[in-house]
Coordinates of C-alpha atoms in Angstrom, one line a residue:
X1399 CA 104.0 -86.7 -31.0
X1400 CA 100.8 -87.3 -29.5
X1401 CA 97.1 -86.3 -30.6
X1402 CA 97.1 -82.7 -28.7
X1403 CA 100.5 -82.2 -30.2
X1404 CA 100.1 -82.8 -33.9
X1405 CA 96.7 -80.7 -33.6
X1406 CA 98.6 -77.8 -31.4
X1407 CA 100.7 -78.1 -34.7
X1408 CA 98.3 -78.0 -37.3
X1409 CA 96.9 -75.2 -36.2
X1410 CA 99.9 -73.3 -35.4
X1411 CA 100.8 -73.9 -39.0
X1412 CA 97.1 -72.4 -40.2
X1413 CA 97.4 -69.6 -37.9
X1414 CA 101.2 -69.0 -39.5
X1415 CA 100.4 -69.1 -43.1
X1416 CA 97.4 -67.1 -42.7
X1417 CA 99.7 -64.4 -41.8
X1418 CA 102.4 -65.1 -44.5
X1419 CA 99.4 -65.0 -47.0
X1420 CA 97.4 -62.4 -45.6
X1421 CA 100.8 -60.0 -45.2
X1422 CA 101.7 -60.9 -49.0
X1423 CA 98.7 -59.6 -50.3
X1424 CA 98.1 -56.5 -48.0
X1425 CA 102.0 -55.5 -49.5
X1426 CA 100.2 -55.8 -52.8
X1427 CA 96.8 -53.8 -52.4
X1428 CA 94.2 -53.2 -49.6
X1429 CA 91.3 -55.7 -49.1
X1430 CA 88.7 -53.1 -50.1
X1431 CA 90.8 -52.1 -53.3
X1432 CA 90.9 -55.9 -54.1
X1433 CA 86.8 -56.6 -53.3
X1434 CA 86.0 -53.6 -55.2
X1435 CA 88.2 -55.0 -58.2
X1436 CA 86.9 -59.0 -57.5
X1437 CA 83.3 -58.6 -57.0
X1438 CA 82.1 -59.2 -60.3
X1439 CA 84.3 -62.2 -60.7
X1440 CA 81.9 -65.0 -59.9
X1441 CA 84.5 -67.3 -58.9
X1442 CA 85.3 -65.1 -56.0
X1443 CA 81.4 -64.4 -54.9
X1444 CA 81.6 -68.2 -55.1
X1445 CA 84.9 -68.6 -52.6
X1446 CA 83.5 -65.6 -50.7
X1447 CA 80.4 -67.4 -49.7
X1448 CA 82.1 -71.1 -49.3
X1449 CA 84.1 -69.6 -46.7
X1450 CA 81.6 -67.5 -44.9
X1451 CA 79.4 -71.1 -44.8
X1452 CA 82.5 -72.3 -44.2
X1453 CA 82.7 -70.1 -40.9
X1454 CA 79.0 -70.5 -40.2
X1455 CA 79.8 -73.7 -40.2
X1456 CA 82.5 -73.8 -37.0
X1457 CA 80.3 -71.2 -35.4
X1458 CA 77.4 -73.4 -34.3
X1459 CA 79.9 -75.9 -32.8
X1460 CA 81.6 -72.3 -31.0
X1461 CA 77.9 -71.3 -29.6
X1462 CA 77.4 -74.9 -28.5
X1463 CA 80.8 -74.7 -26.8
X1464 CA 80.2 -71.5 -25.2
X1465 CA 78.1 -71.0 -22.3
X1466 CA 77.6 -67.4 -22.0
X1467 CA 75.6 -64.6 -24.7
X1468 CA 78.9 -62.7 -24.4
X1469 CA 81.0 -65.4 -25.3
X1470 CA 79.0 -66.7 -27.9
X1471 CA 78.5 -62.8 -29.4
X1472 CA 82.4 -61.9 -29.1
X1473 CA 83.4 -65.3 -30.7
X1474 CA 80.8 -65.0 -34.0
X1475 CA 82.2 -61.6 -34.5
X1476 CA 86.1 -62.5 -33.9
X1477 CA 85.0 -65.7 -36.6
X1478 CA 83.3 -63.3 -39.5
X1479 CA 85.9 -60.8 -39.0
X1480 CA 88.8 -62.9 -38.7
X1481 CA 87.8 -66.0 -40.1
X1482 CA 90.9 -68.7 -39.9
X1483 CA 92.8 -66.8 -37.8
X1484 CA 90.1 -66.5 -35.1
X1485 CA 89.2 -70.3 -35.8
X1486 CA 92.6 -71.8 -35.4
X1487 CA 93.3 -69.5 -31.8
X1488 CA 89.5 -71.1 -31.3
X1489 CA 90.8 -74.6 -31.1
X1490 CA 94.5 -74.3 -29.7
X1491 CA 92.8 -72.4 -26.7
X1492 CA 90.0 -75.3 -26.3
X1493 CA 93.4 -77.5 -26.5
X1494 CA 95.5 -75.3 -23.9
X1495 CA 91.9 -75.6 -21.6
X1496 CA 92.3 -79.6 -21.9
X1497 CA 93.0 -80.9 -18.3
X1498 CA 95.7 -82.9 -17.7
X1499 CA 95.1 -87.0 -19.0
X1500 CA 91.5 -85.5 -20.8
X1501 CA 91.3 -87.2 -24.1
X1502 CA 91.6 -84.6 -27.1
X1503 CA 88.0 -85.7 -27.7
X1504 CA 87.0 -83.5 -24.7
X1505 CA 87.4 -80.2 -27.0
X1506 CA 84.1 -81.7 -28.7
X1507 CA 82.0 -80.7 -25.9
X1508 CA 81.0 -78.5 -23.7
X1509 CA 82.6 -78.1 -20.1
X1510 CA 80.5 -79.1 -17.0
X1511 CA 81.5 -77.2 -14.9

């Protein structure tokens, strides 16, 4: 299995279990019943904001990537609202974009042309 592969794979996996978990615990309650319920529990504020940093985070490398206002604008919404799920179609579609013999490296950067 080479580089592109195993990451193709990785992030399958992420996009996968996102849904498994995501699916388990809309079966239990809604989101908003949940936040209304977990807001107060500082342990969630604190996993709340780690993975909107978290998200922040991967954003500036997507609005480096991303040449257009539009792109950039439709990608920091799809990341905020959608967080891993959005993040891991992110990078298999910078992978699927990888021309043929381009090192995996190549995702890191912006396109020329």
């Amino acid at each position: 299995m080479n580089t592109k592969q195993l990451l193709q794979l990785i992030f399958g996996l992420i996009i996968a279990g996102m849904l498994w978990v995501t699916t388990r615990a809309s079966l239990d309650r809604g989101v908003f019943t949940a936040a209304g319920e977990l807001m107060g529990d500082p342990w969630f504020l604190a996993t709340l904001f780690d993975a909107y940093f978290g998200f922040l985070t991967f954003y500036v490398w997507v609005f480096y990537k991303e040449a257009t206002l539009a792109g950039r604008l439709i990608w920091f919404f799809l990341i905020m609202a959608l967080g891993n799920f959005a993040m891991a179609f992110y990078v298999l579609r910078e992978l699927h974009r990888l021309a043929p013999g381009q090192p995996v490296s190549a995702i890191l950067l912006r396109r020329t042309a």
